Amino acid sequence: MNADILKERQNATFDVEKLTNILDGGPELTKRRREIESMVLNDPDFMEEDPNFLSRSERYDQAVRKSAQMILKLREYGIADPEEIYCYKSMACGPRPEPVGLHFAMFLPTLYNQCEPEQSRKWLPLAESLRVVGTYAQTEIGHGTHLRGLETTATYDPATQEFVLNSPTVSSIKWWPGGLGKTSNHAIVLAQLYTQGNCHGLHAFIVPIRDMNTHVPLPGIVVGDIGPKFGFDEIDNGYLKMENVRIPRENMLMKYAKVEPDGTYKKPPSAKLTYGTMVFIRSMIVGESARALSKASTIAIRYSAVRHQSEIRPGEPEPQILDFQTQQYKLFPLLATAYAFIFVGQYMKDTYSRISGDINQGDFSELPELHALSAGLKAFTTWTANAAIEVCRMSCGGHGYSRSSGLPDLYVNFTPTCTYEGENTVMMLQTARYLVKSYQQAKAGQQLSGIVSYLNETDHRRVQPQPVSARPTVVDINDLASLVEIYKLRAAILVGMAAKSIQQELQHRKNQADAWNNSAIDLVKASDAHCHYVVVKLFTDKLGEIGDTAVHSVVSSLALLYALHGITVNSGDFLQAGLLSVPQVLQISVRIKELLSQLRPNAVALVDSFDIHNKKLNSVLGRYDGNVYENMFEWARRSPLNATEVSQIQCLVLRSKC
Amino acid sequence: MNADILKERQNATFDVEKLTNILDGGPELTKRRREIESMVLNDPDFMEEDPNFLSRSERYDQAVRKSAQMILKLREYGIADPEEIYCYKSMACGPRPEPVGLHFAMFLPTLYNQCEPEQSRKWLPLAESLRVVGTYAQTEIGHGTHLRGLETTATYDPATQEFVLNSPTVSSIKWWPGGLGKTSNHAIVLAQLYTQGNCHGLHAFIVPIRDMNTHVPLPGIVVGDIGPKFGFDEIDNGYLKMENVRIPRENMLMKYAKVEPDGTYKKPPSAKLTYGTMVFIRSMIVGESARALSKASTIAIRYSAVRHQSEIRPGEPEPQILDFQTQQYKLFPLLATAYAFIFVGQYMKDTYSRISGDINQGDFSELPELHALSAGLKAFTTWTANAAIEVCRMSCGGHGYSRSSGLPDLYVNFTPTCTYEGENTVMMLQTARYLVKSYQQAKAGQQLSGIVSYLNETDHRRVQPQPVSARPTVVDINDLASLVEIYKLRAAILVGMAAKSIQQELQHRKNQADAWNNSAIDLVKASDAHCHYVVVKLFTDKLGEIGDTAVHSVVSSLALLYALHGITVNSGDFLQAGLLSVPQVLQISVRIKELLSQLRPNAVALVDSFDIHNKKLNSVLGRYDGNVYENMFEWARRSPLNATEVSQIQCLVLRSKC
């Protein structure tokens, strides 16, 4: 082991294993996770070529082969719990997505949720055995987030009792679904349903796209890969153009809405029923943000402990990068953010499972709040983690650009979370809609419950932007409860300001839609402040659950750093609202520097606590043993460009032309 | 042409060509640029495979072939002016770097600057004819920015009158130089010079690395490609390990420092002499930031005019994305930034050529200021453009992730500017050193000149953070001169605060080095504020040169947007310093919204003014004609994964295993 990183570990003030257990949700879960991880580790079938050295087609092939292996193994070991499947998969695939990912994440769940019994009997055995490999085809080349804008049509023909599917325009070609290009033989296609001359909006249809024996595209189907992307090399995101493709009436998913044999349309009983999967996926993405940021900060902090560069004191040897204040200031707030997001992810998972229990019993009352929260937090955490991964990468100097660092792959495979499952700005505006509605309800005298209950407190609603208020004197910048309070007030004020902007616009134009659009900047800001408050609050709440004193102490420092750093970045808001005074903002800057020094000796131990195995981290810079340079040299020598000492092109071009 | 984009062009309020001329520096320069561009466009030798569909090795081969073509053509057409060479190259290579880039950017210039006459006679003809293809090998696997930390040694052996070069450790292996892995047959190697038992620090040596006839690596040389990276697929960034490699004494570049045949070392007359190239390259990178951001905003804004999505008014067709306030708020400040950086780039180029004239006449007086300015602005503009490209990419929805958008390539090939030629944080600290030094000189009664002269004004130095000052009443948020003034005051205050922090640290610890490191956060903030002031000032100054009323009007709106947007993002600073009042900050938010609406009709015309040819833009989304989707479909069909309708892996894995 590298001497520097060893020393770092010896200097830690807390027991890493105890913190790992907290992050896993208990020592039993840590143990089980490691058991599952070791199944992959010790399995020769998961030995693979470094994808960095392969062409995209080779990467796709390797990934398909691995997915097939994985499915067999999961069955063999009887791993069926979704958490455990996730754990197995993320060890086997590392940071890379897998071509049959959507089969499991969208195709099967949609069948589970939207088949009527007859359909379940037909399709589930086929899909579960992977005779049918499916994907979920919603977005079109010209249409994304806005479902009503989709153009694909499914027109019912009562004569043959079939639906006829068409892509009537170029802009209606289905575009982006993962696994659509080459891998899938079926797709759930979202299309505008026409029957008896009327359009009934978007519905889901099972469309066979390739022959189940020959895998050749079926008549009327034009299907293929949409070409290389920023990352996701393993995935055949695809296009699908349909020309009079006929499917039997029974291929419409009919648990809720129905089309009778004669073409009569029956509406679904509730619009909320299709809502759940989306909320689930967005909640899970919060956890993805935490995991991605944990990996990035593990790599950046370990390498910063190993890397010596430049000088602090003239004449002395190059110090560890981690001793530079600027490096600490880049990385420690992100480390704190990773912890914050892990705890928020745990909260979202728990909340989802609690509320989905309610939903199964017909109680939808908490769904709107969860919907709003998952939308905003999905955007808040993915945007933050996205930018943070790049900060981590660039904090590694030149080597952060090498694929051997793992950071480029981590970034390109994470960044799509900002766009898929709901574009982030749209997500923020959805949350804002809920906040403004709640604000107006509170103003109208309704008593709000849940996470927006702070909009009730009438005194907060009266807080107005002001240079200096009486409040600041009571804020203790070292007290998290006090900081949670001012984050809450900031959110309340910004929600109020957004609502006021809409009001003012309405007075000028009397058009709700334009008033909303002309207040959109304020609305996004309000959502962001709301999410920030929620994260600070949940992080603070979590501290109450940590018993071990040493662990509590270091995690408290992280929470304080997270809260104070967020204030300095948004100090304008806090000053504007009179929530903090100028001297307090200056004190906070000083306090942040103290916290950086305080966290410095525990930085490596804090990333060790994430307990991310080398194979999963997939980074020469982030290796647990810190032996970076010799391994980077080894890796480089395997570059395909080094296969020949002298390449043809060198001889042909350089020598003959010059 | 797409109807939406046509309408946009018809609605513009100014003459695009006139603005293009301003950006080029005059109508003659526009004309000449287009002439050069059309040479590439009409040249069948520059037809190529879309690199997105090639493996990295194929991309390298294609790039080498193209570089060789380019060199021949430049000679054939007699294009020798560096500006014109740059123009030709950027048309031929698009956003991609070229394997012999460093030969021209570093190897040749270093020969020009550091050869003594005898050496020039030997090496220049070889290098100019590309018999010798060279690179510049400075960084090592374990060492970057800090030159004194480099470990490679060149030990003089008077017995044979040779230098013996060695890479004594793993961490000393030369790493990253472009074109080192496969392309070059020589390298200028930076190594610690030892002679007569003493080390004299870093010096430059010409080291033959491959046989000039067979291209086989020479004895003692281990050389190769460092493997795939985040972008730069075309480039064989390389490693070089040397074991007792002997080169004649004459291969040390001896214009300044010398080693006599008996081993006597002669110091260079001035340390500043090697300074110039670095300042030049950093100044040029400011222009690169402008160009990259111009491209990204062209793509994002054109596509936002073509793309219809979601809804503003219920029931109406999907509006152009560009009509959403959130989209305008994402893109228009970046568009303004692109303009700002173009003007700053012009200023840096002009200033460099003026000052290098002085230097040639032995006057180094302005070099320190230019050095400080180029370091800070390099960091400020590359960080800004880097983040901005990603904002542009993500503003394009899913398609921003497709390589056909051109945005992923633009990002990965631009982002290294944040690290190479001086890591950005280090750059910011270099500028801070100059600022603090100037501040202390002014405090000691010296009269400062040049861009830091604002630190003179004693009344500014007395400005202290305060909640409300008397000043705000005189700030007119619509008057750029007034805004330049408060940006200046902010910079003065933050430089003062950083200096004060160092002072306080010194009182606590009495150690200059630690005091500096413990103030580094404040120092970076001060540098950033200084650069921001410079950019706002130069943008404002430029307006004075624009005669055409319509162009002046729209560019003034951009400048105002740039200045006001920067204030809202940093509103904490302005409030803290009492430079603006809370009501003014609120007014600024309102004013920004007005400016967005005001710029909306000219957005497409403002990116058209950049006049970036489709071939150079290399983006389906950013096409001049706006015909996005049909071309995207065409592009996708050429994806190598579509070469076979059914791939082996599908049949083998999916069908046999399931």
Short mmCIF file of N, CA and C in Angstrom, two decimals, chain A residues 341-429:
data_model
loop_
_atom_site.label_atom_id
_atom_site.label_comp_id
_atom_site.label_asym_id
_atom_site.label_seq_id
_atom_site.Cartn_x
_atom_site.Cartn_y
_atom_site.Cartn_z
N PHE A 341 -26.74 13.34 -0.06
CA PHE A 341 -27.60 12.69 -1.05
C PHE A 341 -27.84 11.22 -0.71
N ILE A 342 -26.87 10.57 -0.07
CA ILE A 342 -27.12 9.19 0.36
C ILE A 342 -28.29 9.15 1.33
N PHE A 343 -28.28 10.09 2.28
CA PHE A 343 -29.35 10.09 3.27
C PHE A 343 -30.69 10.49 2.64
N VAL A 344 -30.64 11.42 1.70
CA VAL A 344 -31.87 11.80 1.00
C VAL A 344 -32.39 10.62 0.17
N GLY A 345 -31.46 9.89 -0.45
CA GLY A 345 -31.84 8.71 -1.22
C GLY A 345 -32.51 7.66 -0.34
N GLN A 346 -31.96 7.45 0.85
CA GLN A 346 -32.57 6.50 1.79
C GLN A 346 -33.99 6.96 2.14
N TYR A 347 -34.13 8.25 2.39
CA TYR A 347 -35.43 8.81 2.74
C TYR A 347 -36.43 8.60 1.60
N MET A 348 -35.99 8.86 0.36
CA MET A 348 -36.89 8.72 -0.77
C MET A 348 -37.33 7.27 -0.95
N LYS A 349 -36.40 6.35 -0.75
CA LYS A 349 -36.74 4.94 -0.90
C LYS A 349 -37.76 4.52 0.16
N ASP A 350 -37.48 4.93 1.39
CA ASP A 350 -38.39 4.58 2.48
C ASP A 350 -39.77 5.21 2.25
N THR A 351 -39.75 6.49 1.86
CA THR A 351 -41.02 7.18 1.67
C THR A 351 -41.81 6.54 0.54
N TYR A 352 -41.09 6.19 -0.55
CA TYR A 352 -41.79 5.56 -1.66
C TYR A 352 -42.44 4.26 -1.23
N SER A 353 -41.68 3.46 -0.47
CA SER A 353 -42.26 2.16 -0.14
C SER A 353 -43.42 2.31 0.85
N ARG A 354 -43.33 3.33 1.73
CA ARG A 354 -44.46 3.59 2.63
C ARG A 354 -45.69 4.03 1.82
N ILE A 355 -45.48 5.00 0.94
CA ILE A 355 -46.63 5.55 0.22
C ILE A 355 -47.20 4.55 -0.78
N SER A 356 -46.31 3.71 -1.38
CA SER A 356 -46.87 2.77 -2.34
C SER A 356 -47.69 1.70 -1.62
N GLY A 357 -47.35 1.46 -0.35
CA GLY A 357 -48.23 0.62 0.47
C GLY A 357 -49.61 1.24 0.59
N ASP A 358 -49.63 2.54 0.89
CA ASP A 358 -50.92 3.26 0.97
C ASP A 358 -51.69 3.16 -0.34
N ILE A 359 -50.94 3.36 -1.45
CA ILE A 359 -51.60 3.39 -2.76
C ILE A 359 -52.26 2.05 -3.04
N ASN A 360 -51.52 0.96 -2.70
CA ASN A 360 -52.10 -0.35 -2.91
C ASN A 360 -53.39 -0.53 -2.13
N GLN A 361 -53.52 0.25 -1.04
CA GLN A 361 -54.77 0.19 -0.29
C GLN A 361 -55.73 1.32 -0.71
N GLY A 362 -55.44 1.91 -1.88
CA GLY A 362 -56.38 2.88 -2.44
C GLY A 362 -56.25 4.30 -1.89
N ASP A 363 -55.22 4.53 -1.09
CA ASP A 363 -55.04 5.87 -0.52
C ASP A 363 -54.00 6.65 -1.33
N PHE A 364 -54.46 7.59 -2.11
CA PHE A 364 -53.56 8.36 -2.97
C PHE A 364 -53.15 9.70 -2.35
N SER A 365 -53.52 9.92 -1.09
CA SER A 365 -53.42 11.28 -0.55
C SER A 365 -51.99 11.84 -0.54
N GLU A 366 -51.01 10.99 -0.34
CA GLU A 366 -49.64 11.51 -0.25
C GLU A 366 -48.91 11.51 -1.59
N LEU A 367 -49.56 10.96 -2.62
CA LEU A 367 -48.87 10.84 -3.90
C LEU A 367 -48.47 12.19 -4.51
N PRO A 368 -49.35 13.19 -4.50
CA PRO A 368 -48.95 14.48 -5.09
C PRO A 368 -47.69 15.07 -4.44
N GLU A 369 -47.60 14.97 -3.11
CA GLU A 369 -46.41 15.50 -2.46
C GLU A 369 -45.17 14.72 -2.87
N LEU A 370 -45.29 13.40 -2.92
CA LEU A 370 -44.14 12.58 -3.31
C LEU A 370 -43.77 12.86 -4.77
N HIS A 371 -44.79 13.03 -5.59
CA HIS A 371 -44.55 13.35 -6.99
C HIS A 371 -43.76 14.64 -7.11
N ALA A 372 -44.19 15.66 -6.38
CA ALA A 372 -43.51 16.96 -6.43
C ALA A 372 -42.09 16.86 -5.87
N LEU A 373 -41.96 16.13 -4.78
CA LEU A 373 -40.66 16.01 -4.14
C LEU A 373 -39.69 15.23 -5.02
N SER A 374 -40.17 14.13 -5.61
CA SER A 374 -39.28 13.31 -6.42
C SER A 374 -38.85 14.06 -7.68
N ALA A 375 -39.76 14.85 -8.25
CA ALA A 375 -39.40 15.62 -9.45
C ALA A 375 -38.29 16.62 -9.11
N GLY A 376 -38.53 17.43 -8.08
CA GLY A 376 -37.55 18.46 -7.72
C GLY A 376 -36.22 17.88 -7.27
N LEU A 377 -36.29 16.85 -6.43
CA LEU A 377 -35.03 16.28 -5.92
C LEU A 377 -34.27 15.55 -7.01
N LYS A 378 -35.00 14.96 -7.95
CA LYS A 378 -34.33 14.34 -9.10
C LYS A 378 -33.51 15.40 -9.81
N ALA A 379 -34.11 16.55 -10.06
CA ALA A 379 -33.39 17.62 -10.76
C ALA A 379 -32.27 18.19 -9.90
N PHE A 380 -32.59 18.47 -8.65
CA PHE A 380 -31.61 19.09 -7.76
C PHE A 380 -30.37 18.20 -7.58
N THR A 381 -30.60 16.92 -7.33
CA THR A 381 -29.45 16.05 -7.05
C THR A 381 -28.68 15.71 -8.33
N THR A 382 -29.38 15.52 -9.45
CA THR A 382 -28.63 15.17 -10.67
C THR A 382 -27.82 16.36 -11.18
N TRP A 383 -28.40 17.54 -11.16
CA TRP A 383 -27.64 18.71 -11.59
C TRP A 383 -26.40 18.89 -10.71
N THR A 384 -26.60 18.77 -9.41
CA THR A 384 -25.48 18.96 -8.50
C THR A 384 -24.41 17.91 -8.73
N ALA A 385 -24.83 16.65 -8.78
CA ALA A 385 -23.84 15.57 -8.94
C ALA A 385 -23.15 15.68 -10.30
N ASN A 386 -23.90 16.04 -11.31
CA ASN A 386 -23.35 16.18 -12.65
C ASN A 386 -22.19 17.17 -12.67
N ALA A 387 -22.44 18.36 -12.14
CA ALA A 387 -21.38 19.37 -12.09
C ALA A 387 -20.25 18.90 -11.18
N ALA A 388 -20.61 18.24 -10.09
CA ALA A 388 -19.62 17.84 -9.10
C ALA A 388 -18.65 16.79 -9.66
N ILE A 389 -19.16 15.87 -10.47
CA ILE A 389 -18.27 14.85 -11.05
C ILE A 389 -17.19 15.54 -11.88
N GLU A 390 -17.58 16.57 -12.62
CA GLU A 390 -16.60 17.27 -13.43
C GLU A 390 -15.60 18.04 -12.56
N VAL A 391 -16.06 18.57 -11.45
CA VAL A 391 -15.14 19.24 -10.54
C VAL A 391 -14.13 18.21 -10.00
N CYS A 392 -14.64 17.04 -9.63
CA CYS A 392 -13.74 15.97 -9.16
C CYS A 392 -12.74 15.61 -10.25
N ARG A 393 -13.25 15.45 -11.47
CA ARG A 393 -12.36 15.06 -12.56
C ARG A 393 -11.27 16.10 -12.76
N MET A 394 -11.67 17.36 -12.79
CA MET A 394 -10.68 18.39 -13.06
C MET A 394 -9.75 18.62 -11.86
N SER A 395 -10.18 18.18 -10.69
CA SER A 395 -9.29 18.31 -9.52
C SER A 395 -8.16 17.28 -9.57
N CYS A 396 -8.22 16.34 -10.51
CA CYS A 396 -7.17 15.33 -10.64
C CYS A 396 -6.09 15.74 -11.64
N GLY A 397 -6.13 16.97 -12.10
CA GLY A 397 -5.14 17.41 -13.07
C GLY A 397 -5.31 16.68 -14.39
N GLY A 398 -4.21 16.56 -15.13
CA GLY A 398 -4.28 15.92 -16.44
C GLY A 398 -4.87 14.52 -16.38
N HIS A 399 -4.48 13.74 -15.37
CA HIS A 399 -4.90 12.34 -15.34
C HIS A 399 -6.41 12.16 -15.24
N GLY A 400 -7.12 13.19 -14.80
CA GLY A 400 -8.58 13.13 -14.79
C GLY A 400 -9.16 12.98 -16.19
N TYR A 401 -8.35 13.31 -17.21
CA TYR A 401 -8.82 13.18 -18.59
C TYR A 401 -8.59 11.79 -19.15
N SER A 402 -7.71 11.01 -18.50
CA SER A 402 -7.46 9.66 -18.98
C SER A 402 -8.64 8.77 -18.63
N ARG A 403 -9.00 7.91 -19.57
CA ARG A 403 -10.10 6.98 -19.28
C ARG A 403 -9.74 6.04 -18.14
N SER A 404 -8.44 5.90 -17.90
CA SER A 404 -8.04 5.01 -16.80
C SER A 404 -8.47 5.55 -15.45
N SER A 405 -8.76 6.85 -15.40
CA SER A 405 -9.19 7.44 -14.13
C SER A 405 -10.61 7.03 -13.77
N GLY A 406 -11.35 6.56 -14.75
CA GLY A 406 -12.74 6.18 -14.52
C GLY A 406 -13.69 7.37 -14.53
N LEU A 407 -13.15 8.57 -14.43
CA LEU A 407 -14.02 9.74 -14.28
C LEU A 407 -14.75 10.13 -15.57
N PRO A 408 -14.09 10.06 -16.74
CA PRO A 408 -14.86 10.36 -17.95
C PRO A 408 -16.06 9.43 -18.13
N ASP A 409 -15.85 8.14 -17.91
CA ASP A 409 -16.95 7.19 -18.03
C ASP A 409 -18.05 7.47 -17.02
N LEU A 410 -17.63 7.80 -15.81
CA LEU A 410 -18.60 8.08 -14.76
C LEU A 410 -19.47 9.26 -15.19
N TYR A 411 -18.83 10.27 -15.73
CA TYR A 411 -19.57 11.46 -16.14
C TYR A 411 -20.54 11.16 -17.29
N VAL A 412 -20.02 10.58 -18.36
CA VAL A 412 -20.88 10.41 -19.53
C VAL A 412 -22.02 9.43 -19.26
N ASN A 413 -21.80 8.50 -18.36
CA ASN A 413 -22.89 7.58 -18.06
C ASN A 413 -23.86 8.11 -17.01
N PHE A 414 -23.43 9.14 -16.28
CA PHE A 414 -24.34 9.74 -15.30
C PHE A 414 -25.14 10.91 -15.87
N THR A 415 -24.49 11.71 -16.72
CA THR A 415 -25.12 12.97 -17.14
C THR A 415 -26.52 12.82 -17.75
N PRO A 416 -26.83 11.68 -18.43
CA PRO A 416 -28.20 11.57 -18.97
C PRO A 416 -29.31 11.67 -17.91
N THR A 417 -28.97 11.39 -16.65
CA THR A 417 -30.01 11.50 -15.61
C THR A 417 -30.59 12.91 -15.53
N CYS A 418 -29.84 13.90 -16.02
CA CYS A 418 -30.35 15.28 -16.02
C CYS A 418 -31.48 15.45 -17.03
N THR A 419 -31.57 14.52 -17.96
CA THR A 419 -32.53 14.70 -19.05
C THR A 419 -33.58 13.60 -19.08
N TYR A 420 -33.14 12.36 -18.84
CA TYR A 420 -34.16 11.30 -18.97
C TYR A 420 -35.05 11.21 -17.73
N GLU A 421 -36.15 10.54 -17.91
CA GLU A 421 -37.17 10.42 -16.85
C GLU A 421 -37.66 11.80 -16.37
N GLY A 422 -37.66 12.74 -17.28
CA GLY A 422 -38.15 14.09 -16.95
C GLY A 422 -37.03 15.10 -16.96
N GLU A 423 -37.03 15.96 -17.97
CA GLU A 423 -35.96 16.95 -18.11
C GLU A 423 -35.94 17.84 -16.86
N ASN A 424 -34.73 18.17 -16.39
CA ASN A 424 -34.61 18.79 -15.07
C ASN A 424 -35.35 20.12 -14.91
N THR A 425 -35.29 20.98 -15.91
CA THR A 425 -36.00 22.26 -15.76
C THR A 425 -37.51 22.02 -15.67
N VAL A 426 -37.99 21.08 -16.48
CA VAL A 426 -39.41 20.72 -16.42
C VAL A 426 -39.74 20.15 -15.04
N MET A 427 -38.83 19.35 -14.51
CA MET A 427 -39.04 18.79 -13.17
C MET A 427 -39.14 19.89 -12.11
N MET A 428 -38.23 20.84 -12.20
CA MET A 428 -38.24 21.94 -11.24
C MET A 428 -39.56 22.71 -11.32
N LEU A 429 -40.04 22.88 -12.53
CA LEU A 429 -41.30 23.62 -12.70
C LEU A 429 -42.50 22.81 -12.19
#
